[in-house]
Amino acid sequence: MRALTVRPGGDGSLAVEEVGEPKPAAGELLVQGVALGVCGTDREIASGAYGQAPPDRDRLILGHESLGRVAEAPDGSGFTVGDLVAGVVRRPDPEPCGACAHGEFDMCRNGRYRERGIKELDGYGAELWCLETDYAVRVDAGLGLAGVLMEPASVVAKAWEQIERVGARAWFEPRSVLVTGAGPIGLLAALLGRQRGLDVHVLDRVTDGPKPDLVRALGATYHSGAADDVFAAVRPDVVVEATGAGRLVFDAMRGTAAYGIVCLTGVSPAGRSLTVDAGTVNRDIVLENDVVVGSVNANLRHFRQAADALARADREWLHRLLNRRVPLDHATRAFEPGADDIKTVITLEGGAD
């Protein structure tokens, strides 16, 4: 079978190659790959920035944003042949820390977790893959190819869960949310904000292309002006920061209403310096009871929340996010993003709408 593989730590090693077909172990599904989402993490692994192959090999099957169709299912698993499924990305470490032992492996304390397509475990970028039933999540069949949004949606579902848990420390009835960044994470964060009945605002640099229209189609407000002006006008109760841009991170910390919550989902590049008034930032956070929380990855609970959120979303809107589709034979092209790309998808089989 064909698979998209990479040699972690080596730039230019990305390739589609023939590999052996997997054999499901007890308690595993055999899954026919349907589609694979490509994100910044995949591009960084392909560039040699990080990633780790399985212990016995030097190449890693890439891909953590999965969508597949069950080809074989063990009796009593709750899955049947033909079900659409997505696979959870992270697995607990072999000698689990307290968080992993309690099913909160997205909050692993010792860093010995493993991740499909990223760290020590082959990913979902293949025509066939195996998946433990305990880490499989059924996808609404009506979503079709848009089911590949399950993994980024799970990250967003966790972020919203964190926001709501932090807010619950006292009376909390947020009215407005500002999302910074209109990439897949930002747009899905806006979707889940609208599903919560909030007044949603999205800030991004572009002034045309698909992003402004996608935001407006949600019934949200799109902004492309200066961040200070947007924060002053909106005074959001919640900020979901999805760019990792250092200046925006600090703008968010200063720009919320009292009892504001800033959830950081974007990873900032290292080595870039900013001059900030740390005293004012600290004063604002303390005197207004604000909170800044980081959120990354997702566990099984968040994947199920994502499945529910996507099932309730407008299907046409979701499909508009998948604005670049590349067949597996030409998968390396998916790692050359265009200016208007939102979500690039590698199609692994025909017949997925």
CSV table of C-alpha atoms in Angstrom, one decimal:
chain,number,residue,atom,x,y,z
A,1,MET,CA,0.0,0.0,0.0
A,2,ARG,CA,1.0,3.6,-0.4
A,3,ALA,CA,1.9,5.9,2.5
A,4,LEU,CA,3.2,9.4,3.1
A,5,THR,CA,6.5,9.0,5.0
A,6,VAL,CA,9.3,11.2,6.3
A,7,ARG,CA,12.6,10.8,8.0
A,8,PRO,CA,12.3,13.0,11.1
A,9,GLY,CA,15.2,15.4,11.5
A,10,GLY,CA,16.0,15.4,7.8
A,11,ASP,CA,14.8,18.1,5.5
A,12,GLY,CA,13.6,17.0,2.0
A,13,SER,CA,12.8,13.4,3.0
A,14,LEU,CA,9.0,13.6,2.4
A,15,ALA,CA,7.9,10.9,0.0
A,16,VAL,CA,5.0,8.7,-1.0
A,17,GLU,CA,6.2,5.1,-0.9
A,18,GLU,CA,5.1,1.5,-0.8
A,19,VAL,CA,5.0,0.0,2.7
A,20,GLY,CA,3.6,-3.2,4.1
A,21,GLU,CA,-0.1,-3.5,4.9
A,22,PRO,CA,-0.9,-3.3,8.6
A,23,LYS,CA,-2.5,-6.3,10.4
A,24,PRO,CA,-5.0,-5.4,13.2
A,25,ALA,CA,-4.3,-6.8,16.6
A,26,ALA,CA,-6.9,-7.8,19.0
A,27,GLY,CA,-9.2,-4.9,19.8
A,28,GLU,CA,-8.2,-2.9,16.7
A,29,LEU,CA,-10.1,-1.7,13.7
A,30,LEU,CA,-8.7,-2.0,10.2
A,31,VAL,CA,-9.4,1.3,8.6
A,32,GLN,CA,-9.4,2.4,4.9
A,33,GLY,CA,-7.9,5.9,4.8
A,34,VAL,CA,-10.3,8.5,3.3
A,35,ALA,CA,-8.5,11.8,3.9
A,36,LEU,CA,-5.7,13.4,5.8
A,37,GLY,CA,-5.6,17.0,6.9
A,38,VAL,CA,-2.3,18.9,6.7
A,39,CYS,CA,-1.3,21.5,9.2
A,40,GLY,CA,1.7,23.5,10.4
A,41,THR,CA,2.9,20.6,12.6
A,42,ASP,CA,3.1,18.3,9.6
A,43,ARG,CA,5.0,20.9,7.6
A,44,GLU,CA,7.5,21.4,10.5
A,45,ILE,CA,8.1,17.6,10.7
A,46,ALA,CA,8.6,17.4,7.0
A,47,SER,CA,11.1,20.3,7.2
A,48,GLY,CA,13.1,18.3,9.8
A,49,ALA,CA,12.2,20.6,12.8
A,50,TYR,CA,11.1,17.7,15.0
A,51,GLY,CA,9.2,14.4,15.0
A,52,GLN,CA,10.3,10.9,16.0
A,53,ALA,CA,10.0,7.7,14.1
A,54,PRO,CA,8.9,4.4,15.8
A,55,PRO,CA,11.8,2.9,17.8
A,56,ASP,CA,12.7,0.2,15.2
A,57,ARG,CA,12.7,2.4,12.1
A,58,ASP,CA,14.1,5.6,10.7
A,59,ARG,CA,11.0,6.7,8.8
A,60,LEU,CA,7.6,7.8,10.1
A,61,ILE,CA,4.2,7.5,8.4
A,62,LEU,CA,3.1,11.1,8.7
A,63,GLY,CA,-0.4,12.5,9.5
A,64,HIS,CA,-2.5,13.1,12.6
A,65,GLU,CA,-5.6,14.7,11.2
A,66,SER,CA,-7.5,11.5,10.1
A,67,LEU,CA,-10.6,10.4,8.4
A,68,GLY,CA,-11.2,6.7,7.5
A,69,ARG,CA,-13.8,4.1,6.8
A,70,VAL,CA,-13.9,0.9,8.9
A,71,ALA,CA,-12.9,-2.1,6.8
A,72,GLU,CA,-12.8,-4.7,9.6
A,73,ALA,CA,-14.2,-4.4,13.1
A,74,PRO,CA,-13.9,-6.9,16.0
A,75,ASP,CA,-17.1,-8.4,17.4
A,76,GLY,CA,-18.6,-6.3,20.2
A,77,SER,CA,-16.6,-3.2,19.4
A,78,GLY,CA,-19.6,-1.0,18.6
A,79,PHE,CA,-18.2,-0.3,15.2
A,80,THR,CA,-19.4,-1.8,11.9
A,81,VAL,CA,-17.9,-2.0,8.4
A,82,GLY,CA,-18.4,1.3,6.6
A,83,ASP,CA,-18.5,3.5,9.6
A,84,LEU,CA,-16.6,6.8,9.2
A,85,VAL,CA,-14.1,7.2,12.1
A,86,ALA,CA,-11.3,9.5,13.2
A,87,GLY,CA,-8.4,8.5,15.4
A,88,VAL,CA,-7.3,10.2,18.6
A,89,VAL,CA,-3.7,11.5,18.2
A,90,ARG,CA,-2.1,11.1,21.6
A,91,ARG,CA,-1.5,7.9,23.7
A,92,PRO,CA,-0.6,7.8,27.4
A,93,ASP,CA,3.1,7.1,28.2
A,94,PRO,CA,3.9,3.4,28.9
A,95,GLU,CA,4.4,4.1,32.6
A,96,PRO,CA,1.7,6.7,33.0
A,97,CYS,CA,1.9,9.8,35.0
A,98,GLY,CA,-1.1,10.7,37.2
A,99,ALA,CA,-2.8,12.6,34.4
A,100,CYS,CA,-2.3,9.9,31.8
A,101,ALA,CA,-3.5,7.2,34.3
A,102,HIS,CA,-6.8,9.2,34.7
A,103,GLY,CA,-7.4,9.4,30.9
A,104,GLU,CA,-6.1,13.0,30.7
A,105,PHE,CA,-3.2,12.2,28.5
A,106,ASP,CA,-3.5,15.5,26.7
A,107,MET,CA,-2.2,16.9,30.0
A,108,CYS,CA,0.7,14.5,30.4
A,109,ARG,CA,3.2,15.7,33.0
A,110,ASN,CA,6.4,13.8,32.1
A,111,GLY,CA,6.4,14.1,28.3
A,112,ARG,CA,6.7,10.4,27.6
A,113,TYR,CA,3.4,10.3,25.7
A,114,ARG,CA,3.3,9.1,22.1
A,115,GLU,CA,1.5,10.7,19.2
A,116,ARG,CA,0.3,9.2,15.9
A,117,GLY,CA,2.2,10.7,13.0
A,118,ILE,CA,4.3,12.9,15.3
A,119,LYS,CA,6.1,11.0,18.0
A,120,GLU,CA,7.1,7.3,18.0
A,121,LEU,CA,3.8,6.0,16.4
A,122,ASP,CA,3.0,5.9,12.7
A,123,GLY,CA,0.3,8.3,11.6
A,124,TYR,CA,-2.8,8.1,9.5
A,125,GLY,CA,-1.3,9.1,6.1
A,126,ALA,CA,-1.7,5.7,4.5
A,127,GLU,CA,-4.3,3.8,2.4
A,128,LEU,CA,-4.8,1.5,5.4
A,129,TRP,CA,-4.2,1.9,9.1
A,130,CYS,CA,-5.1,0.2,12.3
A,131,LEU,CA,-6.8,1.9,15.2
A,132,GLU,CA,-7.5,0.7,18.8
A,133,THR,CA,-11.3,0.8,19.3
A,134,ASP,CA,-10.7,2.8,22.6
A,135,TYR,CA,-9.2,5.6,20.5
A,136,ALA,CA,-11.7,5.6,17.6
A,137,VAL,CA,-14.4,8.2,17.4
A,138,ARG,CA,-17.4,7.7,15.0
A,139,VAL,CA,-17.9,10.6,12.6
A,140,ASP,CA,-21.4,11.6,11.3
A,141,ALA,CA,-21.7,10.0,7.9
A,142,GLY,CA,-23.3,13.1,6.5
A,143,LEU,CA,-20.1,15.1,7.0
A,144,GLY,CA,-18.4,13.3,4.2
A,145,LEU,CA,-14.9,14.7,3.6
A,146,ALA,CA,-15.5,17.4,6.2
A,147,GLY,CA,-15.1,14.8,8.9
A,148,VAL,CA,-11.3,15.3,8.4
A,149,LEU,CA,-11.8,18.4,10.5
A,150,MET,CA,-12.2,16.2,13.6
A,151,GLU,CA,-8.7,16.7,15.0
A,152,PRO,CA,-8.5,20.5,14.8
A,153,ALA,CA,-12.1,20.7,16.1
A,154,SER,CA,-11.0,18.5,19.0
A,155,VAL,CA,-8.3,21.0,19.9
A,156,VAL,CA,-10.9,23.8,19.8
A,157,ALA,CA,-13.4,21.8,21.8
A,158,LYS,CA,-10.7,21.4,24.5
A,159,ALA,CA,-10.0,25.1,24.5
A,160,TRP,CA,-13.6,26.0,25.0
A,161,GLU,CA,-13.9,23.4,27.8
A,162,GLN,CA,-10.9,25.0,29.5
A,163,ILE,CA,-12.5,28.5,29.1
A,164,GLU,CA,-15.7,27.3,30.7
A,165,ARG,CA,-14.0,25.5,33.5
A,166,VAL,CA,-11.9,28.5,34.4
A,167,GLY,CA,-15.0,30.8,34.1
A,168,ALA,CA,-16.9,28.5,36.5
A,169,ARG,CA,-14.7,29.7,39.4
A,170,ALA,CA,-17.2,32.5,39.8
A,171,TRP,CA,-20.4,33.8,38.1
A,172,PHE,CA,-19.7,33.6,34.4
A,173,GLU,CA,-22.0,34.6,31.6
A,174,PRO,CA,-19.7,35.7,28.7
A,175,ARG,CA,-21.3,37.6,25.9
A,176,SER,CA,-18.5,38.3,23.4
A,177,VAL,CA,-15.5,36.4,22.2
A,178,LEU,CA,-12.6,37.7,20.0
A,179,VAL,CA,-10.8,35.1,18.0
A,180,THR,CA,-7.4,36.2,16.7
A,181,GLY,CA,-6.5,34.4,13.5
A,182,ALA,CA,-8.8,33.0,10.8
A,183,GLY,CA,-7.0,29.8,10.0
A,184,PRO,CA,-8.7,26.4,10.7
A,185,ILE,CA,-8.3,26.7,14.5
A,186,GLY,CA,-9.6,30.2,14.5
A,187,LEU,CA,-12.5,29.6,12.3
A,188,LEU,CA,-13.5,26.5,14.2
A,189,ALA,CA,-13.2,28.4,17.5
A,190,ALA,CA,-15.6,31.0,16.0
A,191,LEU,CA,-18.0,28.2,15.0
A,192,LEU,CA,-18.1,26.8,18.5
A,193,GLY,CA,-18.5,30.3,19.9
A,194,ARG,CA,-21.5,30.9,17.7
A,195,GLN,CA,-22.9,27.5,18.7
A,196,ARG,CA,-22.7,28.8,22.3
A,197,GLY,CA,-24.8,31.8,21.3
A,198,LEU,CA,-21.9,34.3,21.8
A,199,ASP,CA,-21.3,37.5,19.9
A,200,VAL,CA,-18.2,36.4,17.9
A,201,HIS,CA,-15.5,38.6,16.4
A,202,VAL,CA,-12.5,37.4,14.4
A,203,LEU,CA,-9.4,39.4,13.8
A,204,ASP,CA,-7.0,38.6,10.9
A,205,ARG,CA,-4.7,40.5,8.6
A,206,VAL,CA,-6.3,39.7,5.2
A,207,THR,CA,-9.0,41.9,3.7
A,208,ASP,CA,-10.2,39.6,0.9
A,209,GLY,CA,-10.3,36.0,0.0
A,210,PRO,CA,-12.4,33.3,1.7
A,211,LYS,CA,-11.7,34.1,5.3
A,212,PRO,CA,-13.9,37.2,5.7
A,213,ASP,CA,-16.8,35.5,3.9
A,214,LEU,CA,-16.5,32.4,6.1
A,215,VAL,CA,-16.6,34.5,9.3
A,216,ARG,CA,-19.7,36.5,8.1
A,217,ALA,CA,-21.4,33.3,7.0
A,218,LEU,CA,-21.3,32.2,10.7
A,219,GLY,CA,-23.1,35.4,11.7
A,220,ALA,CA,-19.9,36.7,13.2
A,221,THR,CA,-18.0,40.0,12.7
A,222,TYR,CA,-14.7,40.1,10.8
A,223,HIS,CA,-12.0,42.7,11.6
A,224,SER,CA,-8.7,43.4,9.8
A,225,GLY,CA,-7.7,46.7,11.5
A,226,ALA,CA,-5.2,47.5,14.2
A,227,ALA,CA,-5.4,45.1,17.1
A,228,ASP,CA,-5.6,47.9,19.7
A,229,ASP,CA,-8.6,49.4,18.0
A,230,VAL,CA,-10.4,46.1,17.7
A,231,PHE,CA,-9.8,45.2,21.4
A,232,ALA,CA,-11.0,48.6,22.5
A,233,ALA,CA,-14.1,48.4,20.4
A,234,VAL,CA,-15.1,44.8,21.3
A,235,ARG,CA,-13.8,44.5,24.9
A,236,PRO,CA,-14.3,40.8,24.7
A,237,ASP,CA,-15.1,38.6,27.7
A,238,VAL,CA,-13.1,35.8,26.1
A,239,VAL,CA,-10.2,35.8,23.7
A,240,VAL,CA,-9.1,32.6,21.8
A,241,GLU,CA,-5.6,33.4,20.5
A,242,ALA,CA,-4.9,31.2,17.5
A,243,THR,CA,-1.9,32.9,15.8
A,244,GLY,CA,1.0,32.6,18.2
A,245,ALA,CA,2.1,36.1,17.2
A,246,GLY,CA,3.9,37.5,20.3
A,247,ARG,CA,2.4,41.0,20.0
A,248,LEU,CA,-1.1,39.7,19.7
A,249,VAL,CA,-0.6,37.5,22.8
A,250,PHE,CA,0.2,40.5,24.9
A,251,ASP,CA,-2.5,42.7,23.3
A,252,ALA,CA,-5.0,39.9,24.3
A,253,MET,CA,-3.8,39.9,27.9
A,254,ARG,CA,-4.4,43.7,28.1
A,255,GLY,CA,-7.5,43.8,25.9
A,256,THR,CA,-10.2,41.8,27.7
A,257,ALA,CA,-13.1,43.1,29.8
A,258,ALA,CA,-12.9,42.5,33.6
A,259,TYR,CA,-12.8,38.8,34.5
A,260,GLY,CA,-11.5,38.2,31.0
A,261,ILE,CA,-10.2,34.8,29.9
A,262,VAL,CA,-7.5,34.5,27.3
A,263,CYS,CA,-6.9,31.0,25.9
A,264,LEU,CA,-3.7,30.6,24.0
A,265,THR,CA,-3.8,27.9,21.3
A,266,GLY,CA,-1.2,29.2,18.9
A,267,VAL,CA,2.5,28.3,19.4
A,268,SER,CA,4.9,31.2,19.2
A,269,PRO,CA,8.2,30.9,17.4
A,270,ALA,CA,11.2,31.1,19.6
A,271,GLY,CA,13.9,33.7,19.4
A,272,ARG,CA,11.8,36.8,18.7
A,273,SER,CA,12.0,39.5,21.3
A,274,LEU,CA,9.3,42.0,22.3
A,275,THR,CA,9.4,45.1,24.5
A,276,VAL,CA,6.4,45.0,26.8
A,277,ASP,CA,5.3,46.9,29.9
A,278,ALA,CA,5.2,43.8,32.1
A,279,GLY,CA,4.1,45.8,35.1
A,280,THR,CA,0.9,47.1,33.4
A,281,VAL,CA,0.1,43.6,32.1
A,282,ASN,CA,0.5,42.1,35.6
A,283,ARG,CA,-1.5,44.9,37.1
A,284,ASP,CA,-4.4,44.5,34.7
A,285,ILE,CA,-4.5,40.7,35.2
A,286,VAL,CA,-4.5,40.9,39.0
A,287,LEU,CA,-6.9,43.8,39.5
A,288,GLU,CA,-9.4,42.5,37.0
A,289,ASN,CA,-9.2,38.8,38.0
A,290,ASP,CA,-8.2,37.9,34.5
A,291,VAL,CA,-6.8,34.5,33.5
A,292,VAL,CA,-4.4,33.4,30.8
A,293,VAL,CA,-4.4,29.7,30.0
A,294,GLY,CA,-2.6,27.6,27.4
A,295,SER,CA,-4.4,24.7,25.7
A,296,VAL,CA,-3.0,22.1,23.3
A,297,ASN,CA,-3.9,18.6,22.0
A,298,ALA,CA,-7.0,16.8,23.0
A,299,ASN,CA,-8.2,13.5,24.6
A,300,LEU,CA,-11.0,11.2,23.8
A,301,ARG,CA,-13.6,13.3,25.5
A,302,HIS,CA,-12.7,16.3,23.3
A,303,PHE,CA,-12.8,14.3,20.1
A,304,ARG,CA,-16.4,13.3,21.0
A,305,GLN,CA,-17.3,16.9,21.7
A,306,ALA,CA,-15.8,17.8,18.3
A,307,ALA,CA,-17.9,15.1,16.6
A,308,ASP,CA,-21.0,16.6,18.2
A,309,ALA,CA,-20.1,20.1,17.2
A,310,LEU,CA,-19.3,19.2,13.6
A,311,ALA,CA,-22.5,17.2,13.3
A,312,ARG,CA,-24.5,20.3,14.3
A,313,ALA,CA,-22.6,22.6,11.9
A,314,ASP,CA,-23.7,23.7,8.4
A,315,ARG,CA,-22.2,21.2,6.1
A,316,GLU,CA,-21.6,23.6,3.2
A,317,TRP,CA,-19.7,25.9,5.5
A,318,LEU,CA,-17.5,23.1,6.7
A,319,HIS,CA,-16.7,22.0,3.2
A,320,ARG,CA,-15.7,25.6,2.3
A,321,LEU,CA,-12.8,25.2,4.8
A,322,LEU,CA,-11.4,22.4,2.7
A,323,ASN,CA,-10.3,24.7,-0.1
A,324,ARG,CA,-7.4,22.7,-1.3
A,325,ARG,CA,-7.5,19.0,-2.1
A,326,VAL,CA,-4.5,17.0,-3.2
A,327,PRO,CA,-4.5,13.2,-4.2
A,328,LEU,CA,-2.1,10.9,-2.3
A,329,ASP,CA,0.0,10.4,-5.5
A,330,HIS,CA,0.9,14.1,-5.4
A,331,ALA,CA,0.8,14.5,-1.6
A,332,THR,CA,4.1,16.4,-1.4
A,333,ARG,CA,2.4,19.3,-3.1
A,334,ALA,CA,0.2,19.7,0.0
A,335,PHE,CA,3.3,21.0,1.8
A,336,GLU,CA,3.6,24.1,-0.4
A,337,PRO,CA,0.7,26.3,0.9
A,338,GLY,CA,-0.9,29.0,-1.2
A,339,ALA,CA,-1.8,32.4,0.0
A,340,ASP,CA,-5.6,31.7,0.3
A,341,ASP,CA,-5.3,28.2,1.8
A,342,ILE,CA,-7.3,27.4,4.8
A,343,LYS,CA,-7.2,23.7,5.1
A,344,THR,CA,-5.3,21.5,2.7
A,345,VAL,CA,-6.6,17.9,2.5
A,346,ILE,CA,-4.8,14.9,1.0
A,347,THR,CA,-7.4,12.5,-0.4
A,348,LEU,CA,-6.6,8.8,0.2
A,349,GLU,CA,-9.4,7.2,-1.7
A,350,GLY,CA,-12.1,8.1,-4.2
A,351,GLY,CA,-15.8,8.6,-3.5
A,352,ALA,CA,-15.7,10.9,-0.4
A,353,ASP,CA,-17.9,14.0,-1.0
